[in-house]
mmCIF file of C-alpha atoms in Angstrom:
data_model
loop_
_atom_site.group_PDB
_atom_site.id
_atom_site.type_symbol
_atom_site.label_atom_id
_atom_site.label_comp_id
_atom_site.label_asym_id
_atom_site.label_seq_id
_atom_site.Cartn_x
_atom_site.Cartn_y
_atom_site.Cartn_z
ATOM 1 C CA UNK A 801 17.848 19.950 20.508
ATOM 2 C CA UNK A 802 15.032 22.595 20.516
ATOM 3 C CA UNK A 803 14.071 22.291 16.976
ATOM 4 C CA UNK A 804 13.968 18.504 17.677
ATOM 5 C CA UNK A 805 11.637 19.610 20.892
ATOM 6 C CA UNK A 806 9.782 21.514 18.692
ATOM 7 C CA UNK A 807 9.151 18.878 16.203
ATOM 8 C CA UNK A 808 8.414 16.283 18.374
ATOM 9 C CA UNK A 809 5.971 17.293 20.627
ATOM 10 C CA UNK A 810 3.378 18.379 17.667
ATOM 11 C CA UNK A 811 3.682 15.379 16.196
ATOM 12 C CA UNK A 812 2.839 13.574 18.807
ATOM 13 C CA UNK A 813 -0.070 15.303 19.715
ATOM 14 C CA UNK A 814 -0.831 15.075 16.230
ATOM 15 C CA UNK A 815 -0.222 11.032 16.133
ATOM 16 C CA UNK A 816 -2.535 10.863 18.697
ATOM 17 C CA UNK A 817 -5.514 12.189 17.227
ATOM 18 C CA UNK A 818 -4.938 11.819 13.202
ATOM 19 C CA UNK A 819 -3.843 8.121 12.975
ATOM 20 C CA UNK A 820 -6.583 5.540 13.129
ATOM 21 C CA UNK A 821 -5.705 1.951 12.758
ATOM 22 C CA UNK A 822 -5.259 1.281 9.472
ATOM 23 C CA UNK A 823 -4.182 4.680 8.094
ATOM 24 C CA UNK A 824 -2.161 4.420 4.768
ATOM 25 C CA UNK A 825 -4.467 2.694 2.614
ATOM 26 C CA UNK A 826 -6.330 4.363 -0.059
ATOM 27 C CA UNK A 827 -9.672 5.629 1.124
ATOM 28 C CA UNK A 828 -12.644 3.639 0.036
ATOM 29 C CA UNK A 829 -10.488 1.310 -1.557
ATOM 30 C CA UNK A 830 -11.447 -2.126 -1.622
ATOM 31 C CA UNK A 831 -8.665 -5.055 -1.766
ATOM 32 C CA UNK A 832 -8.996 -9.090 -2.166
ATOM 33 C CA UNK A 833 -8.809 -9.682 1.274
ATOM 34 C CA UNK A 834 -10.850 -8.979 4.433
ATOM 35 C CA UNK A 835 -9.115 -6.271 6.146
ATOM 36 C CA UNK A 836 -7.935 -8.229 9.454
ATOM 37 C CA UNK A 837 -7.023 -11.731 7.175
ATOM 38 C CA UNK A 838 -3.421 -10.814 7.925
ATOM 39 C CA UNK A 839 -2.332 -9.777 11.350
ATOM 40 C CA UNK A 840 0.773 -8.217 10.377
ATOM 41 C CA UNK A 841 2.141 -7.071 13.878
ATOM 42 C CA UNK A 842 2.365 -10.811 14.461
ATOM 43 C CA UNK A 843 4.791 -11.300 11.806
ATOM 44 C CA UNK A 844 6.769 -8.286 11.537
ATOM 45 C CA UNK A 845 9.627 -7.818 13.956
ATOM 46 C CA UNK A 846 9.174 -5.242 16.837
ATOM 47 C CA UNK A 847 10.278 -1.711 16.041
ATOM 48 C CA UNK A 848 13.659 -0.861 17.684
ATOM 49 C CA UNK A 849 13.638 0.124 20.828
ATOM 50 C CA UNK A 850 16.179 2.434 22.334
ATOM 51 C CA UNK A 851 19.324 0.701 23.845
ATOM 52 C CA UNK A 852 18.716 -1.853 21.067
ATOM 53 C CA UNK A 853 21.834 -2.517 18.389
ATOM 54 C CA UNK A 854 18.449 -2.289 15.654
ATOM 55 C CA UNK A 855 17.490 1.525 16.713
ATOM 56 C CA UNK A 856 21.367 2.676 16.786
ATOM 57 C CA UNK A 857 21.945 1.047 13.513
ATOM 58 C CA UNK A 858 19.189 3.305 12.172
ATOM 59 C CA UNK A 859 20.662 6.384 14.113
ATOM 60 C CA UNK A 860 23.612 6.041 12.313
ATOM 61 C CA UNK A 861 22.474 5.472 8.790
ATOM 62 C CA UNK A 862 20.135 7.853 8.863
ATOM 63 C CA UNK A 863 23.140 10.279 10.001
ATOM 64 C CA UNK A 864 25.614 8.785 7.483
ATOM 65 C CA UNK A 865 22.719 9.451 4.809
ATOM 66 C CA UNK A 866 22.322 12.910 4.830
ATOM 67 C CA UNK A 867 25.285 12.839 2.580
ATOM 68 C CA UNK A 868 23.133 12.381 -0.358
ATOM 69 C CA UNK A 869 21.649 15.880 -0.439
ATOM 70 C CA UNK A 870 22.202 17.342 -3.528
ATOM 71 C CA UNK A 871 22.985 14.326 -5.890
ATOM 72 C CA UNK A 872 21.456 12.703 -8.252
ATOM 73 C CA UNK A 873 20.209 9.548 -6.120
ATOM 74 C CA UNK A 874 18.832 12.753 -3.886
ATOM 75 C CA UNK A 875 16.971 13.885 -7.029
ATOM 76 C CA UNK A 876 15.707 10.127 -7.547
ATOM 77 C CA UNK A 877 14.914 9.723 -4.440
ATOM 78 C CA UNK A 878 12.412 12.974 -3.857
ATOM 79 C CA UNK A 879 10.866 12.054 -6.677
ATOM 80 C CA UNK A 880 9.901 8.279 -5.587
ATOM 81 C CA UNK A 881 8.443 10.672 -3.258
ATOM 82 C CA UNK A 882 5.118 10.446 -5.042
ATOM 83 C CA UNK A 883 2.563 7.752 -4.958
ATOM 84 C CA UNK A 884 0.325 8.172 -7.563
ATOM 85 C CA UNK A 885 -0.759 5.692 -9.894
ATOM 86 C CA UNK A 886 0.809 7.165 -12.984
ATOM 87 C CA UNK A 887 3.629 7.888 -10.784
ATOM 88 C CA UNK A 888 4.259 4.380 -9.695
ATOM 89 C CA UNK A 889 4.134 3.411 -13.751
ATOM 90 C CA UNK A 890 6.454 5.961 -14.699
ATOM 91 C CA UNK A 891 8.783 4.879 -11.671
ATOM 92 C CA UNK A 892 8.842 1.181 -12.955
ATOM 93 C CA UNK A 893 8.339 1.767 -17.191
ATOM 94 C CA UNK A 894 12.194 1.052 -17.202
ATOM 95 C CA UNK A 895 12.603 -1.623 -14.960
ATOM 96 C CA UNK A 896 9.669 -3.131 -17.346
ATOM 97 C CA UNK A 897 11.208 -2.190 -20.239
ATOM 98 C CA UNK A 898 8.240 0.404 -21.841
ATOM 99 C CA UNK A 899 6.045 3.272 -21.473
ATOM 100 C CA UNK A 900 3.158 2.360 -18.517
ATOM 101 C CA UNK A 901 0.163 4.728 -18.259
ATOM 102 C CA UNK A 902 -3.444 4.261 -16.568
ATOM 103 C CA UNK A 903 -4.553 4.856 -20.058
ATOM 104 C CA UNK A 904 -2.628 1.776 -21.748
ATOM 105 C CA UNK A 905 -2.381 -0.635 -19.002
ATOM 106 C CA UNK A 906 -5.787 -0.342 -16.784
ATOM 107 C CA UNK A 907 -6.213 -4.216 -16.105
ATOM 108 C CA UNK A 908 -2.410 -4.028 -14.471
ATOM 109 C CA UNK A 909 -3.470 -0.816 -12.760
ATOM 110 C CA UNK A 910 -6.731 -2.690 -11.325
ATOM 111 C CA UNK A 911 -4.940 -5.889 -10.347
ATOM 112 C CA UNK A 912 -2.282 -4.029 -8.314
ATOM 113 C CA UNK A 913 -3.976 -0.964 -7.002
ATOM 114 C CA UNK A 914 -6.867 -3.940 -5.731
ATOM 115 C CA UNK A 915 -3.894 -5.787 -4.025
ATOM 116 C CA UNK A 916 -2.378 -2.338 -3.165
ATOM 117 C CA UNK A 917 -4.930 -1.467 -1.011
ATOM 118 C CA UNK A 918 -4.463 -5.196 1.180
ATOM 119 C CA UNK A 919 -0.536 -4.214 1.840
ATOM 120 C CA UNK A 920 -1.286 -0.856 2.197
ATOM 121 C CA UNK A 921 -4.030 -1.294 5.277
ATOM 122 C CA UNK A 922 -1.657 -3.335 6.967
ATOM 123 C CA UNK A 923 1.169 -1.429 7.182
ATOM 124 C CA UNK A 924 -1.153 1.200 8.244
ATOM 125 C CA UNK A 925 -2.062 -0.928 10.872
ATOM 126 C CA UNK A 926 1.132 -1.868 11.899
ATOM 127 C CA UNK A 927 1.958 1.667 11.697
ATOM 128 C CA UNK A 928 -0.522 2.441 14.281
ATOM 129 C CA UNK A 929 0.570 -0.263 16.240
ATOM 130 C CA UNK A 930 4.388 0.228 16.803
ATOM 131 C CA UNK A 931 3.788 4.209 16.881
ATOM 132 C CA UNK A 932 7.470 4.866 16.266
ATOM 133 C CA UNK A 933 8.986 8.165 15.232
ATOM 134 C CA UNK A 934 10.431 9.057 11.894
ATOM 135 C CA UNK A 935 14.207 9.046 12.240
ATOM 136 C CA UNK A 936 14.473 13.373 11.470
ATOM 137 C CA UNK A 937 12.515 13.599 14.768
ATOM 138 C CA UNK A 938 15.509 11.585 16.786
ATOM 139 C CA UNK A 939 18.504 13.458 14.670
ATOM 140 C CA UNK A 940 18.537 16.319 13.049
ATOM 141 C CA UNK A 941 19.062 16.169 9.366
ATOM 142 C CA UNK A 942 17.840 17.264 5.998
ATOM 143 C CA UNK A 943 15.129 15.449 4.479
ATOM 144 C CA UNK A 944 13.784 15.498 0.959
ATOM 145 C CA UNK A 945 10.037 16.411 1.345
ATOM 146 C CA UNK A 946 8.131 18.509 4.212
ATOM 147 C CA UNK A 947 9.686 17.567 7.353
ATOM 148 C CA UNK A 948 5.972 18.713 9.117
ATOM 149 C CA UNK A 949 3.966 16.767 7.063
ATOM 150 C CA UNK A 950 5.846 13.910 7.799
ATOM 151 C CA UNK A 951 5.939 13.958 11.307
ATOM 152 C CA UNK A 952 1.589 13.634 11.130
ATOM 153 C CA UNK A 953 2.717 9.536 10.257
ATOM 154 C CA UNK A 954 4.876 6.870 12.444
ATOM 155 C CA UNK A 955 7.744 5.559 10.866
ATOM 156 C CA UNK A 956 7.383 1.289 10.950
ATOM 157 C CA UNK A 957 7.052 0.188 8.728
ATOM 158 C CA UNK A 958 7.562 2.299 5.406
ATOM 159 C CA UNK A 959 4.484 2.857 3.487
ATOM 160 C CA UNK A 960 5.850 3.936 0.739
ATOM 161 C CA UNK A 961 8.189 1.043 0.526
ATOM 162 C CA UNK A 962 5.273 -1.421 0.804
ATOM 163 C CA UNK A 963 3.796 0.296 -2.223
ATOM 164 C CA UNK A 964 6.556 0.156 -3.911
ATOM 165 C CA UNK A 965 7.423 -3.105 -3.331
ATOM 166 C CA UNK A 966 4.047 -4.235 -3.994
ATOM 167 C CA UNK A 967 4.362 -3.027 -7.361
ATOM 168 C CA UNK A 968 8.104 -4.581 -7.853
ATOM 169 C CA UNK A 969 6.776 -8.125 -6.525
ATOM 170 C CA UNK A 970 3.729 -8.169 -8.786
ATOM 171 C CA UNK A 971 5.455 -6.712 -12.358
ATOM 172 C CA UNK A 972 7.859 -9.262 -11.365
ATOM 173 C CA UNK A 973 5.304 -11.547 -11.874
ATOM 174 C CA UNK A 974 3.811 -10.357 -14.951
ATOM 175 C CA UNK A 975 7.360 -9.604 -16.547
ATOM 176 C CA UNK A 976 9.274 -12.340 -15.294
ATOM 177 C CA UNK A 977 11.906 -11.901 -18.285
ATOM 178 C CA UNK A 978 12.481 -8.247 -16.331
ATOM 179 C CA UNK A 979 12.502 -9.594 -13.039
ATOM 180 C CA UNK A 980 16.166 -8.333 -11.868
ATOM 181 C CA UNK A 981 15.563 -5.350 -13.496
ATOM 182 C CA UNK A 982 12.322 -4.860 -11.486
ATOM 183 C CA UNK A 983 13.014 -5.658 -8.298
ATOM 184 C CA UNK A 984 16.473 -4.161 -8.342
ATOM 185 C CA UNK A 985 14.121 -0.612 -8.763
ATOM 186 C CA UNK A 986 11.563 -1.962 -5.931
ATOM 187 C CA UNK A 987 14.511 -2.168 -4.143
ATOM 188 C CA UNK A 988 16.089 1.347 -5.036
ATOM 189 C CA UNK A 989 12.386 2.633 -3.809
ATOM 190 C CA UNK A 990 12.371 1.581 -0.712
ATOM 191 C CA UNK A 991 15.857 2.792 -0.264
ATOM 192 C CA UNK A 992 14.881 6.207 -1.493
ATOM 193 C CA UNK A 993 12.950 6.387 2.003
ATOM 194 C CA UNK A 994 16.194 5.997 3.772
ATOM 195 C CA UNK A 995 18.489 8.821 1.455
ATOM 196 C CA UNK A 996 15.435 10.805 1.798
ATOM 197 C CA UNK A 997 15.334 10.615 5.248
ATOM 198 C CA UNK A 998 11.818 9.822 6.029
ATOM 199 C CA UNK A 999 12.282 6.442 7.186
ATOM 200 C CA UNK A 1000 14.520 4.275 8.936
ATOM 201 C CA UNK A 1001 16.137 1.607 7.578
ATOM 202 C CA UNK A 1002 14.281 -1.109 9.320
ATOM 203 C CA UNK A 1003 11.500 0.920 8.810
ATOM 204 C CA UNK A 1004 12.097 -0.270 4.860
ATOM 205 C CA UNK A 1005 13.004 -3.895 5.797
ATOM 206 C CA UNK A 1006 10.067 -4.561 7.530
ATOM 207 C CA UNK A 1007 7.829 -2.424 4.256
ATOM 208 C CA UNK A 1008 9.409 -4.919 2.488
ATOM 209 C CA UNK A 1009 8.200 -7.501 4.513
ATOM 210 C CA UNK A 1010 4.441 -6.431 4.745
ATOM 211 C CA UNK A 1011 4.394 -6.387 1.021
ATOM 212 C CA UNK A 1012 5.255 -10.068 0.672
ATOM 213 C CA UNK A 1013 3.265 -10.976 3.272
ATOM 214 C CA UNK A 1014 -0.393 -9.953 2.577
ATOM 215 C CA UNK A 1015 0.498 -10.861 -1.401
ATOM 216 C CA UNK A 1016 1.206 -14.181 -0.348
ATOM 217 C CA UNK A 1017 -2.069 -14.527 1.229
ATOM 218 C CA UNK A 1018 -3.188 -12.097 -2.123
ATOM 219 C CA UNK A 1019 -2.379 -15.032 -4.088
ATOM 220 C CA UNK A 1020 -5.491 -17.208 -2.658
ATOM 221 C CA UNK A 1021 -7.746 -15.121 -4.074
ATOM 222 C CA UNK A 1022 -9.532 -16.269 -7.039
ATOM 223 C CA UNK A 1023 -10.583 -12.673 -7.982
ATOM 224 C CA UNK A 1024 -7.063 -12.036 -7.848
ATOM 225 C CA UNK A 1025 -5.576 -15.019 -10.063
ATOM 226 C CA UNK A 1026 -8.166 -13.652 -12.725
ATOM 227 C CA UNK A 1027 -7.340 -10.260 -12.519
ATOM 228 C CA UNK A 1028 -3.961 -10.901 -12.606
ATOM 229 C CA UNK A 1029 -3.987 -13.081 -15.536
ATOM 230 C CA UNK A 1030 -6.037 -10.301 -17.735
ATOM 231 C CA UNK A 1031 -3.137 -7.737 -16.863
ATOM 232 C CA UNK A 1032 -0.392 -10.396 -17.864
ATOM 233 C CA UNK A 1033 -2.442 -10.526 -21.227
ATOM 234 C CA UNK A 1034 -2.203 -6.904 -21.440
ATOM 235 C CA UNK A 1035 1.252 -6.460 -20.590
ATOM 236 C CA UNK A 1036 2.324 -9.279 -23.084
ATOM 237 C CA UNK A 1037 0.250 -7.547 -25.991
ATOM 238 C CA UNK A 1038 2.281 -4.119 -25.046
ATOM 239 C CA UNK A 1039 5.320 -5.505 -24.851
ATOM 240 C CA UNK A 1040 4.862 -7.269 -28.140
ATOM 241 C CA UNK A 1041 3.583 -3.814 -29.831
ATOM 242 C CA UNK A 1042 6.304 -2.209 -31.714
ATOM 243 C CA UNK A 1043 4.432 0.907 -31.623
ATOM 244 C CA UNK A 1044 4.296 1.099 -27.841
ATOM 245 C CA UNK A 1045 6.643 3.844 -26.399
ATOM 246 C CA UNK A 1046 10.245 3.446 -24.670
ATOM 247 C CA UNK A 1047 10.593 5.119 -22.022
ATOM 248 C CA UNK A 1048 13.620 7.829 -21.730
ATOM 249 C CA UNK A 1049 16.643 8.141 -19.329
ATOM 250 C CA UNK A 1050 16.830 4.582 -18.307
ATOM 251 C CA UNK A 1051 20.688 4.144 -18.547
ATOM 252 C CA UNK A 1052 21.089 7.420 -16.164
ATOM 253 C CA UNK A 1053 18.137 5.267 -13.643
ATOM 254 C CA UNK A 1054 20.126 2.295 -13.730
ATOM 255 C CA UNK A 1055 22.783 3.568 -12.790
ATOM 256 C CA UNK A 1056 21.183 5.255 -9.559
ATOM 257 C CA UNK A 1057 19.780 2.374 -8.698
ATOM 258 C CA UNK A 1058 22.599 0.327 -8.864
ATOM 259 C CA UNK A 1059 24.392 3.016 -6.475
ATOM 260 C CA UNK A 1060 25.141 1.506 -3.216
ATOM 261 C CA UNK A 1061 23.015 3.666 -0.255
ATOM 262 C CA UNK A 1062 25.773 2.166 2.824
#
C-alpha cells in the first residue's frame, strides 16, 4: 500500500499540471479533420467507476496478467511498446506480408500518420476527460516499461491501442487480401497494453473504439480518399516487386499473437 501511496499521489499532481486536453497526438501534426469534428467522450462509454462490475473486471485481469512476465508474449509486448513510425511498420511488415520502411512506403506513411494524428487527439482528449488511473497505480504489479513515466498519462482510453489500431484498420484497407492477418496483430497490440500492464482492459476496448470512430468520419475527407489511394498504389507496386524484402520471424509472431491473453 505505500508504494501504491507513493505512486499515486505524484502522479496526480503531475496529471494535473502536464495533461492538456488533447495530449497524445503528435505535436504540430496536422490531420484531415478539424480537431473538435468528433466529440469522442460522447461516444465512448464512461470509464469504470469503482463499485462497477467494468472497474473489477479490470482489477482482476490486470492481476491475472502479471503472469506474463518473462515470456515471450512479455517480450512482444514491451516491444509494441514503441510508437515510432518505423516501429509501427516493422510491427505490421508480417501481418502485411513484406518489409515496410519510411524509406519504401512514404505515401502509406503520410496517409496514416495524417489520419494518425485525428485518432490520436481524441483519445487525448478523452484521456483528459475521464482522468482515470493506470491499473499499476490501483494494484501492484510488474509492468513492462517505466512504471513513473507512465503514471504522467491517464489510462482511458489506450493511446497506444488507438495507434495501433489505426494502423491495423487502414492496412486493412490497403491489403485487404491480408486483412485477418492484420487485424489479428492490431488486435495483439492493443492487448500488449494489457500483458504489459499499462492499461486496462477497457482502457483497450474503448482505444479500439476511438480508432474506428474518427476514421469513419476520416473517410469523408477528400484529401484523405486521395491520399489513401496513392499509398494503395504504392503498396500494390511493393507487393508485386519480387525484389522487395520479407520480413523475418513471422511464424514465431503469429504464434504470439494468436496466444490467448484471458
Amino acid at each position: 500500500m505505500k508504494r501504491l501511496q507513493s505512486l499515486v499521489w505524484p502522479a496526480l499532481v503531475a496529471l494535473t499540471v502536464l495533461l492538456p486536453a488533447g495530449a497524445g497526438a503528435k505535436e504540430g501534426k496536422q490531420g484531415y479533420l478539424a480537431p473538435d469534428a468528433v466529440e469522442i467522450f460522447k461516444i465512448l462509454p464512461p470509464a469504470p467507476r469503482e463499485g462497477e462490475a467494468r472497474y473489477q473486471a479490470d482489477r482482476e485481469i490486470f492481476k491475472a496478467t502479471r503472469r506474463f512476465a518473462g515470456t515471450a508474449r512479455w517480450t512482444l509486448a514491451t516491444s509494441d511498446v514503441k510508437l515510432s513510425t518505423a516501429d509501427m511498420l516493422g510491427a505490421y511488415s508480417c501481418a502485411v506480408g513484406v518489409t515496410l520502411t519510411p524509406e519504401t512506403a512514404p505515401h502509406l506513411v503520410h496517409v496514416i500518420e495524417t489520419a494518425g494524428a485525428d485518432t490520436s487527439g481524441a483519445a487525448g482528449v478523452a484521456k483528459d476527460h475521464f482522468k482515470r488511473l493506470r491499473p499499476f497505480l490501483i494494484d501492484e504489479g510488474q509492468v513492462c516499461q517505466s512504471a513513473a513515466d507512465l503514471s504522467h498519462s491517464y489510462d482511458y482510453p489506450s493511446g497506444h491501442t488507438t495507434r495501433g489500431w489505426t494502423w491495423a484498420e487502414l492496412l486493412a484497407e490497403l491489403a485487404p487480401d491480408r486483412a485477418g492477418a492484420i487485424l489479428a496483430r492490431g488486435r495483439a497490440f492493443g492487448e500488449s497494453r494489457i500483458i504489459c500492464g499499462a492499461h486496462n482492459t477497457s482502457a483497450v476496448e474503448a482505444g479500439r473504439l476511438t480508432a474506428a470512430s474518427v476514421l469513419a468520419a476520416v473517410h469523408g475527407s477528400p484529401a484523405f480518399q486521395a491520399d489513401l489511394k496513392a499509398a494503395k498504389e504504392e503498396l500494390d507496386a511493393l507487393r508485386a516487386n519480387a525484389q522487395t524484402p520479407q520480413p523475418q520471424g513471422c511464424a514465431e509472431e503469429a504464434r504470439l499473437v494468436a496466444e490467448p491473453v484471458f
